XYZ file of C-alpha atoms in Angstrom:
309
model
C 79.368 90.902 102.607
C 78.947 93.700 105.141
C 75.451 94.674 106.230
C 74.265 98.291 106.235
C 74.149 98.223 110.036
C 77.760 97.046 110.169
C 78.697 99.723 107.639
C 77.086 102.397 109.805
C 79.217 101.216 112.726
C 82.309 101.487 110.526
C 81.300 104.998 109.468
C 81.072 106.065 113.118
C 84.625 104.839 113.687
C 86.138 107.016 110.962
C 84.000 110.152 111.087
C 85.735 113.518 111.392
C 82.610 115.673 111.529
C 83.144 118.759 113.729
C 86.712 117.697 114.455
C 87.985 120.947 112.969
C 84.835 122.955 113.597
C 81.338 123.109 112.159
C 82.402 125.288 109.212
C 85.414 123.203 108.158
C 85.767 122.368 104.445
C 89.377 121.100 104.443
C 88.813 117.785 106.165
C 91.930 115.681 106.609
C 94.020 118.183 104.659
C 94.068 120.032 107.998
C 96.640 117.420 109.001
C 99.210 118.836 106.566
C 101.137 121.234 108.778
C 104.410 123.058 108.081
C 106.146 120.317 110.085
C 104.654 117.668 107.788
C 105.815 119.559 104.696
C 109.324 119.788 106.147
C 109.216 116.029 106.701
C 108.372 115.707 103.027
C 111.270 117.874 101.926
C 113.582 115.743 104.068
C 112.581 112.758 101.892
C 114.301 114.319 98.870
C 117.678 112.631 98.346
C 118.485 112.382 94.622
C 116.284 115.180 93.276
C 114.597 112.860 90.757
C 111.156 114.032 89.641
C 108.217 111.928 88.471
C 104.979 113.103 86.902
C 102.154 110.843 88.070
C 99.508 111.970 85.586
C 97.944 110.652 82.418
C 98.141 112.744 79.279
C 94.973 114.704 78.540
C 93.575 113.606 75.187
C 90.699 111.905 73.409
C 92.474 108.606 74.109
C 91.791 108.859 77.847
C 89.801 106.393 79.969
C 86.462 108.226 79.964
C 84.149 106.885 77.260
C 80.864 107.353 79.120
C 80.886 103.807 80.462
C 79.973 103.649 84.123
C 79.423 107.394 84.560
C 77.067 108.688 81.825
C 78.116 111.983 80.321
C 81.798 111.795 81.144
C 83.980 112.285 78.110
C 87.666 112.504 77.402
C 89.111 116.009 77.008
C 88.287 117.647 73.682
C 90.990 120.055 72.514
C 90.675 122.126 69.371
C 92.291 125.222 67.912
C 90.979 128.751 68.311
C 93.714 130.274 66.193
C 96.500 128.865 64.025
C 99.448 131.125 63.216
C 97.145 134.139 63.118
C 99.003 137.441 62.488
C 98.570 140.095 65.165
C 98.411 142.785 62.484
C 98.722 143.284 58.738
C 102.345 144.361 59.030
C 104.672 141.895 57.236
C 106.812 141.578 60.382
C 103.860 140.981 62.691
C 103.998 138.271 65.302
C 101.557 135.390 64.772
C 99.899 133.392 67.521
C 98.127 130.066 68.019
C 95.567 129.263 70.726
C 93.692 126.196 71.939
C 90.458 125.569 73.781
C 89.680 122.531 75.938
C 86.346 121.064 77.036
C 86.730 118.420 79.723
C 85.166 116.881 82.801
C 87.195 117.735 85.874
C 87.420 114.007 86.567
C 88.508 113.054 83.064
C 91.977 111.672 83.733
C 94.280 112.044 86.757
C 92.260 113.918 89.357
C 91.163 114.442 92.924
C 87.570 113.925 93.982
C 86.462 116.995 95.903
C 84.529 116.461 99.125
C 81.443 117.654 97.228
C 81.708 114.735 94.790
C 79.691 112.391 96.984
C 76.813 112.585 99.447
C 75.063 109.938 101.535
C 71.571 110.109 102.972
C 71.279 113.720 101.913
C 74.488 115.071 103.434
C 78.150 115.559 102.569
C 81.214 115.938 104.796
C 80.637 117.664 108.117
C 76.870 117.336 107.736
C 76.724 119.892 104.933
C 73.452 119.370 103.007
C 73.772 117.714 99.619
C 71.729 120.663 98.308
C 74.876 122.786 98.584
C 75.621 121.285 95.159
C 73.215 122.443 92.468
C 73.251 123.382 88.784
C 75.658 126.222 89.542
C 78.166 123.805 91.076
C 79.397 123.143 94.603
C 78.647 126.202 96.724
C 80.502 124.443 99.545
C 83.224 121.769 99.520
C 84.336 122.637 95.976
C 87.825 121.582 94.949
C 89.108 125.118 95.512
C 88.666 124.500 99.247
C 91.579 122.045 99.090
C 94.024 124.874 98.405
C 97.674 123.901 98.079
C 98.269 120.162 98.482
C 101.954 119.548 99.222
C 103.058 116.908 101.707
C 105.141 113.811 102.190
C 103.965 111.039 99.901
C 104.262 107.331 100.631
C 103.904 104.643 97.977
C 102.371 101.352 99.083
C 103.204 99.014 96.206
C 100.618 96.269 96.686
C 101.289 94.638 93.317
C 105.018 94.267 93.919
C 104.359 92.997 97.432
C 102.167 90.273 95.895
C 104.961 89.405 93.454
C 103.102 90.497 90.306
C 103.199 93.368 87.835
C 99.431 93.807 88.161
C 96.996 92.523 90.716
C 94.228 90.268 89.365
C 90.812 91.770 88.710
C 88.731 92.343 91.853
C 91.696 91.747 94.163
C 90.544 93.341 97.452
C 93.034 95.818 98.879
C 92.001 95.590 102.508
C 93.225 97.249 105.661
C 95.283 94.127 106.425
C 96.878 94.204 102.969
C 97.911 97.841 103.391
C 99.371 97.068 106.813
C 101.329 94.123 105.406
C 102.767 96.197 102.539
C 103.706 98.964 104.948
C 105.569 96.526 107.179
C 107.298 94.758 104.272
C 108.530 98.050 102.826
C 109.862 99.184 106.188
C 107.942 102.450 106.134
C 105.087 103.734 108.244
C 102.400 106.189 107.195
C 102.408 109.148 109.574
C 100.023 111.993 110.278
C 99.582 114.275 107.270
C 101.097 111.874 104.713
C 99.469 111.270 101.329
C 99.195 107.558 100.564
C 99.571 106.297 96.987
C 98.332 102.736 96.408
C 99.747 100.842 93.428
C 97.785 97.937 91.949
C 99.497 97.973 88.528
C 96.121 98.376 86.830
C 97.188 101.525 84.982
C 99.539 99.350 82.918
C 96.564 98.319 80.801
C 95.824 101.951 80.031
C 99.436 102.679 79.138
C 99.287 99.758 76.700
C 96.172 101.203 75.060
C 93.719 98.631 76.421
C 91.132 101.013 77.885
C 88.328 98.408 78.265
C 90.606 96.134 80.317
C 91.766 99.117 82.337
C 88.184 99.887 83.294
C 87.014 96.431 84.431
C 87.569 94.190 86.325
C 89.598 96.278 88.732
C 91.687 95.453 91.809
C 90.861 98.168 94.306
C 90.227 99.212 97.890
C 87.809 97.173 99.975
C 85.425 98.749 102.487
C 87.788 98.514 105.466
C 90.752 100.255 103.793
C 89.556 103.669 105.077
C 90.186 102.373 108.609
C 93.882 102.229 107.726
C 93.886 105.830 106.470
C 91.956 106.986 109.537
C 94.190 105.209 112.045
C 97.339 106.514 110.374
C 95.793 110.027 110.165
C 96.581 110.256 106.446
C 95.789 113.543 104.726
C 94.707 111.997 101.402
C 94.961 108.855 99.293
C 95.174 108.070 95.588
C 95.272 104.960 93.415
C 96.218 103.862 89.889
C 92.754 102.852 88.677
C 89.434 104.491 87.818
C 86.977 103.681 90.619
C 89.267 103.701 93.706
C 87.223 100.849 95.151
C 85.812 97.459 94.233
C 82.855 97.510 91.844
C 80.524 96.099 92.891
C 81.542 96.537 96.498
C 81.147 94.267 99.493
C 78.514 96.234 101.399
C 74.982 94.981 100.958
C 72.890 97.464 98.964
C 75.448 100.294 99.000
C 77.419 101.320 95.934
C 80.725 103.117 96.567
C 81.149 102.531 100.311
C 84.781 103.705 100.191
C 83.655 106.988 98.606
C 81.182 107.457 101.426
C 83.700 106.655 104.156
C 86.528 108.770 102.723
C 84.728 111.759 101.241
C 81.613 112.034 103.380
C 82.633 110.684 106.781
C 86.376 111.356 106.957
C 86.532 114.436 104.762
C 89.487 112.938 102.879
C 89.930 113.751 99.197
C 90.775 110.766 97.014
C 92.600 110.507 93.713
C 92.063 108.221 90.738
C 93.849 107.437 87.467
C 97.292 108.152 88.880
C 100.277 106.754 86.960
C 102.659 105.184 89.458
C 104.767 102.833 87.332
C 107.993 104.839 86.979
C 107.853 106.035 90.566
C 107.311 102.461 91.774
C 110.323 101.193 89.831
C 112.548 103.867 91.344
C 111.248 103.189 94.853
C 111.818 99.448 94.492
C 115.365 99.956 93.237
C 116.639 101.735 96.336
C 113.800 100.787 98.698
C 112.924 104.390 99.472
C 109.156 104.751 99.425
C 108.807 108.314 100.684
C 109.050 111.527 98.676
C 107.895 115.110 98.497
C 104.561 115.260 96.674
C 103.017 118.330 95.069
C 99.463 117.373 94.120
C 97.708 120.735 94.057
C 94.511 120.560 91.981
C 93.494 123.136 89.401
C 91.330 125.760 91.103
C 88.113 125.339 89.157
C 85.713 127.233 91.402
C 82.705 125.247 92.655
C 83.946 122.050 91.010
C 83.329 118.567 92.400
C 86.693 117.379 91.086
C 90.110 118.743 90.287
C 92.452 117.861 87.442
C 95.996 117.489 88.712
C 99.498 116.742 87.482
C 101.035 115.311 90.657
C 104.816 115.520 90.883
C 106.860 113.329 93.213
C 110.374 114.505 94.084
C 112.753 111.881 95.440
């Protein structure tokens, strides 16, 4: 168990405050340069495409457990085969409406999603988020998110389909998977961490998907910081161990990634098909388009990430 004092030392090691200026709201996405994108396009060999998102429906993982108020997307009809006029040859149309949290299914956490000791990334006051939304660090600040993606398949490295509940994905584990796969995370890459946990969701077992969860431990952000990763995502709900291993602090990985590093993080990503393809030919890099929906002033962004191999 890490003490708060030890955690504060860790936070100092990974902080990016003022690295890109006092007004910066991009954080580590600044590391995605045109050269990085070209490196991503060079990863495309076969042209295979993989959607990494859950379907949006009432059968999603959000039932209000853990985060009160979160619901699964509610979709209903506004119009069903409604004629555009009274003419017998008139065109008819159908329309839908959706009510959803922006962190309902596959999503990015915006940098405004989390604060610590009254501040968010770059020292921006937590009060920049109020009832009107995130006046700073909203998901729209992320812009276009296209880079080289790298899959670190922790479950397959451990020789299992799914890691056991509460398996700690530490910095050392990520380094070992990287070495075993023969790939190295480089500056500007987006790291996808596979635990296999999403398999429970795909089988319809939402309670087992939610808890207990194998996830990132408190020192995993050191790996992302040292490799200068632009972002990271995982195939479970919380991203990190719950409860965590820092005394008295819930969500230490959120604090380190979002608040200190300025690195957006993704949850509920579906990596199974991509992982199978990567394991077959041992190519773990790909072009990744993971641009979030531009909900202005939102603390999260729904996304349908697409990997192109």
